[in-house]
């Protein structure tokens, strides 16, 4: 791996695609535009761990920025309400910055939704 050579894209991911990471780990791609046009979250739903890696889409009691190129506040709110909040309320949310939270916490305590 050479930092001077950019990595070549050999595969694109799509909404609802299941990606295998090794032999036993699988994650579902959830398209969540709003922070940026191609924003995605990764949902790991198995008996041991039910979590979503939300990147810059959803934070503990906050949401991602929408003032950058391609960002859209209404689209981000819709992505969170329709795509992320449809997950089980016990799902742990692991944001790109800050503390982890749960879907229940964000539905009930996030000022952008209460």
mmCIF file with all atom_site columns, C-alpha atoms in Angstrom:
data_model
loop_
_atom_site.group_PDB
_atom_site.id
_atom_site.type_symbol
_atom_site.label_atom_id
_atom_site.label_alt_id
_atom_site.label_comp_id
_atom_site.label_asym_id
_atom_site.label_entity_id
_atom_site.label_seq_id
_atom_site.pdbx_PDB_ins_code
_atom_site.Cartn_x
_atom_site.Cartn_y
_atom_site.Cartn_z
_atom_site.occupancy
_atom_site.B_iso_or_equiv
_atom_site.pdbx_formal_charge
_atom_site.auth_seq_id
_atom_site.auth_comp_id
_atom_site.auth_asym_id
_atom_site.auth_atom_id
_atom_site.pdbx_PDB_model_num
ATOM 1   C CA . UNK A 1 1   ? 0.000   0.000   0.000  1.00 0.00 ? 1   UNK A CA 1
ATOM 2   C CA . UNK A 1 2   ? 1.539   3.261   -1.147 1.00 0.00 ? 2   UNK A CA 1
ATOM 3   C CA . UNK A 1 3   ? 0.055   6.568   0.060  1.00 0.00 ? 3   UNK A CA 1
ATOM 4   C CA . UNK A 1 4   ? 1.373   8.285   -3.046 1.00 0.00 ? 4   UNK A CA 1
ATOM 5   C CA . UNK A 1 5   ? -0.745  6.028   -5.291 1.00 0.00 ? 5   UNK A CA 1
ATOM 6   C CA . UNK A 1 6   ? -4.488  6.552   -4.899 1.00 0.00 ? 6   UNK A CA 1
ATOM 7   C CA . UNK A 1 7   ? -6.495  3.402   -4.344 1.00 0.00 ? 7   UNK A CA 1
ATOM 8   C CA . UNK A 1 8   ? -8.484  2.296   -7.342 1.00 0.00 ? 8   UNK A CA 1
ATOM 9   C CA . UNK A 1 9   ? -12.213 1.755   -6.919 1.00 0.00 ? 9   UNK A CA 1
ATOM 10  C CA . UNK A 1 10  ? -12.912 -1.864  -7.799 1.00 0.00 ? 10  UNK A CA 1
ATOM 11  C CA . UNK A 1 11  ? -16.489 -2.013  -6.524 1.00 0.00 ? 11  UNK A CA 1
ATOM 12  C CA . UNK A 1 12  ? -19.313 0.406   -5.767 1.00 0.00 ? 12  UNK A CA 1
ATOM 13  C CA . UNK A 1 13  ? -21.727 -0.085  -2.892 1.00 0.00 ? 13  UNK A CA 1
ATOM 14  C CA . UNK A 1 14  ? -25.474 0.337   -3.164 1.00 0.00 ? 14  UNK A CA 1
ATOM 15  C CA . UNK A 1 15  ? -28.338 1.030   -0.797 1.00 0.00 ? 15  UNK A CA 1
ATOM 16  C CA . UNK A 1 16  ? -29.489 -2.109  1.048  1.00 0.00 ? 16  UNK A CA 1
ATOM 17  C CA . UNK A 1 17  ? -26.465 -4.084  -0.181 1.00 0.00 ? 17  UNK A CA 1
ATOM 18  C CA . UNK A 1 18  ? -25.096 -6.654  2.272  1.00 0.00 ? 18  UNK A CA 1
ATOM 19  C CA . UNK A 1 19  ? -21.316 -6.539  2.491  1.00 0.00 ? 19  UNK A CA 1
ATOM 20  C CA . UNK A 1 20  ? -19.300 -9.413  3.926  1.00 0.00 ? 20  UNK A CA 1
ATOM 21  C CA . UNK A 1 21  ? -16.236 -8.508  5.960  1.00 0.00 ? 21  UNK A CA 1
ATOM 22  C CA . UNK A 1 22  ? -14.318 -11.745 6.258  1.00 0.00 ? 22  UNK A CA 1
ATOM 23  C CA . UNK A 1 23  ? -16.145 -14.992 6.900  1.00 0.00 ? 23  UNK A CA 1
ATOM 24  C CA . UNK A 1 24  ? -18.490 -14.041 9.726  1.00 0.00 ? 24  UNK A CA 1
ATOM 25  C CA . UNK A 1 25  ? -19.206 -10.299 9.701  1.00 0.00 ? 25  UNK A CA 1
ATOM 26  C CA . UNK A 1 26  ? -21.902 -8.792  7.498  1.00 0.00 ? 26  UNK A CA 1
ATOM 27  C CA . UNK A 1 27  ? -23.188 -5.239  7.306  1.00 0.00 ? 27  UNK A CA 1
ATOM 28  C CA . UNK A 1 28  ? -26.056 -3.611  5.441  1.00 0.00 ? 28  UNK A CA 1
ATOM 29  C CA . UNK A 1 29  ? -25.509 -0.347  3.553  1.00 0.00 ? 29  UNK A CA 1
ATOM 30  C CA . UNK A 1 30  ? -28.100 2.349   4.342  1.00 0.00 ? 30  UNK A CA 1
ATOM 31  C CA . UNK A 1 31  ? -28.044 5.363   2.010  1.00 0.00 ? 31  UNK A CA 1
ATOM 32  C CA . UNK A 1 32  ? -28.576 8.489   4.145  1.00 0.00 ? 32  UNK A CA 1
ATOM 33  C CA . UNK A 1 33  ? -28.063 11.589  1.994  1.00 0.00 ? 33  UNK A CA 1
ATOM 34  C CA . UNK A 1 34  ? -28.205 15.008  3.597  1.00 0.00 ? 34  UNK A CA 1
ATOM 35  C CA . UNK A 1 35  ? -24.766 15.573  5.106  1.00 0.00 ? 35  UNK A CA 1
ATOM 36  C CA . UNK A 1 36  ? -23.464 14.854  1.613  1.00 0.00 ? 36  UNK A CA 1
ATOM 37  C CA . UNK A 1 37  ? -25.105 13.306  -1.444 1.00 0.00 ? 37  UNK A CA 1
ATOM 38  C CA . UNK A 1 38  ? -23.486 9.879   -1.065 1.00 0.00 ? 38  UNK A CA 1
ATOM 39  C CA . UNK A 1 39  ? -23.603 9.520   2.714  1.00 0.00 ? 39  UNK A CA 1
ATOM 40  C CA . UNK A 1 40  ? -24.148 6.000   3.972  1.00 0.00 ? 40  UNK A CA 1
ATOM 41  C CA . UNK A 1 41  ? -24.476 4.268   7.312  1.00 0.00 ? 41  UNK A CA 1
ATOM 42  C CA . UNK A 1 42  ? -23.540 0.670   8.039  1.00 0.00 ? 42  UNK A CA 1
ATOM 43  C CA . UNK A 1 43  ? -25.937 -1.494  10.060 1.00 0.00 ? 43  UNK A CA 1
ATOM 44  C CA . UNK A 1 44  ? -24.562 -4.562  11.824 1.00 0.00 ? 44  UNK A CA 1
ATOM 45  C CA . UNK A 1 45  ? -27.504 -6.667  12.956 1.00 0.00 ? 45  UNK A CA 1
ATOM 46  C CA . UNK A 1 46  ? -26.567 -9.932  14.619 1.00 0.00 ? 46  UNK A CA 1
ATOM 47  C CA . UNK A 1 47  ? -27.414 -11.564 17.958 1.00 0.00 ? 47  UNK A CA 1
ATOM 48  C CA . UNK A 1 48  ? -24.276 -10.265 19.677 1.00 0.00 ? 48  UNK A CA 1
ATOM 49  C CA . UNK A 1 49  ? -24.250 -6.739  18.280 1.00 0.00 ? 49  UNK A CA 1
ATOM 50  C CA . UNK A 1 50  ? -27.028 -4.550  16.907 1.00 0.00 ? 50  UNK A CA 1
ATOM 51  C CA . UNK A 1 51  ? -25.357 -1.316  15.904 1.00 0.00 ? 51  UNK A CA 1
ATOM 52  C CA . UNK A 1 52  ? -25.261 1.273   13.189 1.00 0.00 ? 52  UNK A CA 1
ATOM 53  C CA . UNK A 1 53  ? -22.164 3.244   12.257 1.00 0.00 ? 53  UNK A CA 1
ATOM 54  C CA . UNK A 1 54  ? -23.719 6.602   11.406 1.00 0.00 ? 54  UNK A CA 1
ATOM 55  C CA . UNK A 1 55  ? -20.639 8.582   10.378 1.00 0.00 ? 55  UNK A CA 1
ATOM 56  C CA . UNK A 1 56  ? -21.596 12.258  10.114 1.00 0.00 ? 56  UNK A CA 1
ATOM 57  C CA . UNK A 1 57  ? -25.336 11.592  9.729  1.00 0.00 ? 57  UNK A CA 1
ATOM 58  C CA . UNK A 1 58  ? -26.444 11.250  13.360 1.00 0.00 ? 58  UNK A CA 1
ATOM 59  C CA . UNK A 1 59  ? -24.691 12.090  16.624 1.00 0.00 ? 59  UNK A CA 1
ATOM 60  C CA . UNK A 1 60  ? -25.672 11.866  20.279 1.00 0.00 ? 60  UNK A CA 1
ATOM 61  C CA . UNK A 1 61  ? -28.290 14.641  20.582 1.00 0.00 ? 61  UNK A CA 1
ATOM 62  C CA . UNK A 1 62  ? -27.208 16.213  17.296 1.00 0.00 ? 62  UNK A CA 1
ATOM 63  C CA . UNK A 1 63  ? -27.030 15.732  13.531 1.00 0.00 ? 63  UNK A CA 1
ATOM 64  C CA . UNK A 1 64  ? -24.408 16.209  10.850 1.00 0.00 ? 64  UNK A CA 1
ATOM 65  C CA . UNK A 1 65  ? -23.622 19.479  9.127  1.00 0.00 ? 65  UNK A CA 1
ATOM 66  C CA . UNK A 1 66  ? -25.556 20.348  6.015  1.00 0.00 ? 66  UNK A CA 1
ATOM 67  C CA . UNK A 1 67  ? -23.812 23.586  5.015  1.00 0.00 ? 67  UNK A CA 1
ATOM 68  C CA . UNK A 1 68  ? -21.153 21.910  2.873  1.00 0.00 ? 68  UNK A CA 1
ATOM 69  C CA . UNK A 1 69  ? -21.368 21.127  -0.866 1.00 0.00 ? 69  UNK A CA 1
ATOM 70  C CA . UNK A 1 70  ? -24.393 18.945  -1.606 1.00 0.00 ? 70  UNK A CA 1
ATOM 71  C CA . UNK A 1 71  ? -25.705 19.099  1.939  1.00 0.00 ? 71  UNK A CA 1
ATOM 72  C CA . UNK A 1 72  ? -29.418 19.450  2.603  1.00 0.00 ? 72  UNK A CA 1
ATOM 73  C CA . UNK A 1 73  ? -31.005 19.883  6.028  1.00 0.00 ? 73  UNK A CA 1
ATOM 74  C CA . UNK A 1 74  ? -34.470 18.638  4.954  1.00 0.00 ? 74  UNK A CA 1
ATOM 75  C CA . UNK A 1 75  ? -32.907 15.621  3.238  1.00 0.00 ? 75  UNK A CA 1
ATOM 76  C CA . UNK A 1 76  ? -30.776 14.784  6.300  1.00 0.00 ? 76  UNK A CA 1
ATOM 77  C CA . UNK A 1 77  ? -33.810 14.930  8.617  1.00 0.00 ? 77  UNK A CA 1
ATOM 78  C CA . UNK A 1 78  ? -35.748 12.696  6.197  1.00 0.00 ? 78  UNK A CA 1
ATOM 79  C CA . UNK A 1 79  ? -32.855 10.212  5.976  1.00 0.00 ? 79  UNK A CA 1
ATOM 80  C CA . UNK A 1 80  ? -32.642 9.929   9.746  1.00 0.00 ? 80  UNK A CA 1
ATOM 81  C CA . UNK A 1 81  ? -36.404 9.665   10.310 1.00 0.00 ? 81  UNK A CA 1
ATOM 82  C CA . UNK A 1 82  ? -37.073 7.239   7.442  1.00 0.00 ? 82  UNK A CA 1
ATOM 83  C CA . UNK A 1 83  ? -33.915 5.137   7.398  1.00 0.00 ? 83  UNK A CA 1
ATOM 84  C CA . UNK A 1 84  ? -32.154 5.268   10.769 1.00 0.00 ? 84  UNK A CA 1
ATOM 85  C CA . UNK A 1 85  ? -35.152 5.646   13.071 1.00 0.00 ? 85  UNK A CA 1
ATOM 86  C CA . UNK A 1 86  ? -36.747 2.617   11.400 1.00 0.00 ? 86  UNK A CA 1
ATOM 87  C CA . UNK A 1 87  ? -34.127 0.417   13.105 1.00 0.00 ? 87  UNK A CA 1
ATOM 88  C CA . UNK A 1 88  ? -34.921 -1.199  16.466 1.00 0.00 ? 88  UNK A CA 1
ATOM 89  C CA . UNK A 1 89  ? -34.878 1.335   19.307 1.00 0.00 ? 89  UNK A CA 1
ATOM 90  C CA . UNK A 1 90  ? -32.229 -0.717  21.129 1.00 0.00 ? 90  UNK A CA 1
ATOM 91  C CA . UNK A 1 91  ? -29.813 -0.314  18.189 1.00 0.00 ? 91  UNK A CA 1
ATOM 92  C CA . UNK A 1 92  ? -26.562 1.297   19.326 1.00 0.00 ? 92  UNK A CA 1
ATOM 93  C CA . UNK A 1 93  ? -25.563 4.309   17.214 1.00 0.00 ? 93  UNK A CA 1
ATOM 94  C CA . UNK A 1 94  ? -21.802 4.722   16.758 1.00 0.00 ? 94  UNK A CA 1
ATOM 95  C CA . UNK A 1 95  ? -21.273 8.175   15.228 1.00 0.00 ? 95  UNK A CA 1
ATOM 96  C CA . UNK A 1 96  ? -18.181 9.400   13.442 1.00 0.00 ? 96  UNK A CA 1
ATOM 97  C CA . UNK A 1 97  ? -17.475 11.745  16.369 1.00 0.00 ? 97  UNK A CA 1
ATOM 98  C CA . UNK A 1 98  ? -18.396 11.759  20.045 1.00 0.00 ? 98  UNK A CA 1
ATOM 99  C CA . UNK A 1 99  ? -20.216 9.326   22.288 1.00 0.00 ? 99  UNK A CA 1
ATOM 100 C CA . UNK A 1 100 ? -22.325 6.384   21.217 1.00 0.00 ? 100 UNK A CA 1
ATOM 101 C CA . UNK A 1 101 ? -26.075 6.518   21.766 1.00 0.00 ? 101 UNK A CA 1
ATOM 102 C CA . UNK A 1 102 ? -29.192 4.496   20.868 1.00 0.00 ? 102 UNK A CA 1
ATOM 103 C CA . UNK A 1 103 ? -32.040 4.939   18.426 1.00 0.00 ? 103 UNK A CA 1
ATOM 104 C CA . UNK A 1 104 ? -34.405 5.317   21.405 1.00 0.00 ? 104 UNK A CA 1
ATOM 105 C CA . UNK A 1 105 ? -32.263 8.108   22.922 1.00 0.00 ? 105 UNK A CA 1
ATOM 106 C CA . UNK A 1 106 ? -32.190 10.041  19.668 1.00 0.00 ? 106 UNK A CA 1
ATOM 107 C CA . UNK A 1 107 ? -35.898 9.638   18.929 1.00 0.00 ? 107 UNK A CA 1
ATOM 108 C CA . UNK A 1 108 ? -36.772 10.878  22.421 1.00 0.00 ? 108 UNK A CA 1
ATOM 109 C CA . UNK A 1 109 ? -33.987 13.283  23.431 1.00 0.00 ? 109 UNK A CA 1
ATOM 110 C CA . UNK A 1 110 ? -32.374 14.705  20.299 1.00 0.00 ? 110 UNK A CA 1
ATOM 111 C CA . UNK A 1 111 ? -33.505 18.366  20.026 1.00 0.00 ? 111 UNK A CA 1
ATOM 112 C CA . UNK A 1 112 ? -33.713 18.089  16.226 1.00 0.00 ? 112 UNK A CA 1
ATOM 113 C CA . UNK A 1 113 ? -36.538 15.558  16.619 1.00 0.00 ? 113 UNK A CA 1
ATOM 114 C CA . UNK A 1 114 ? -38.300 16.407  19.896 1.00 0.00 ? 114 UNK A CA 1
#
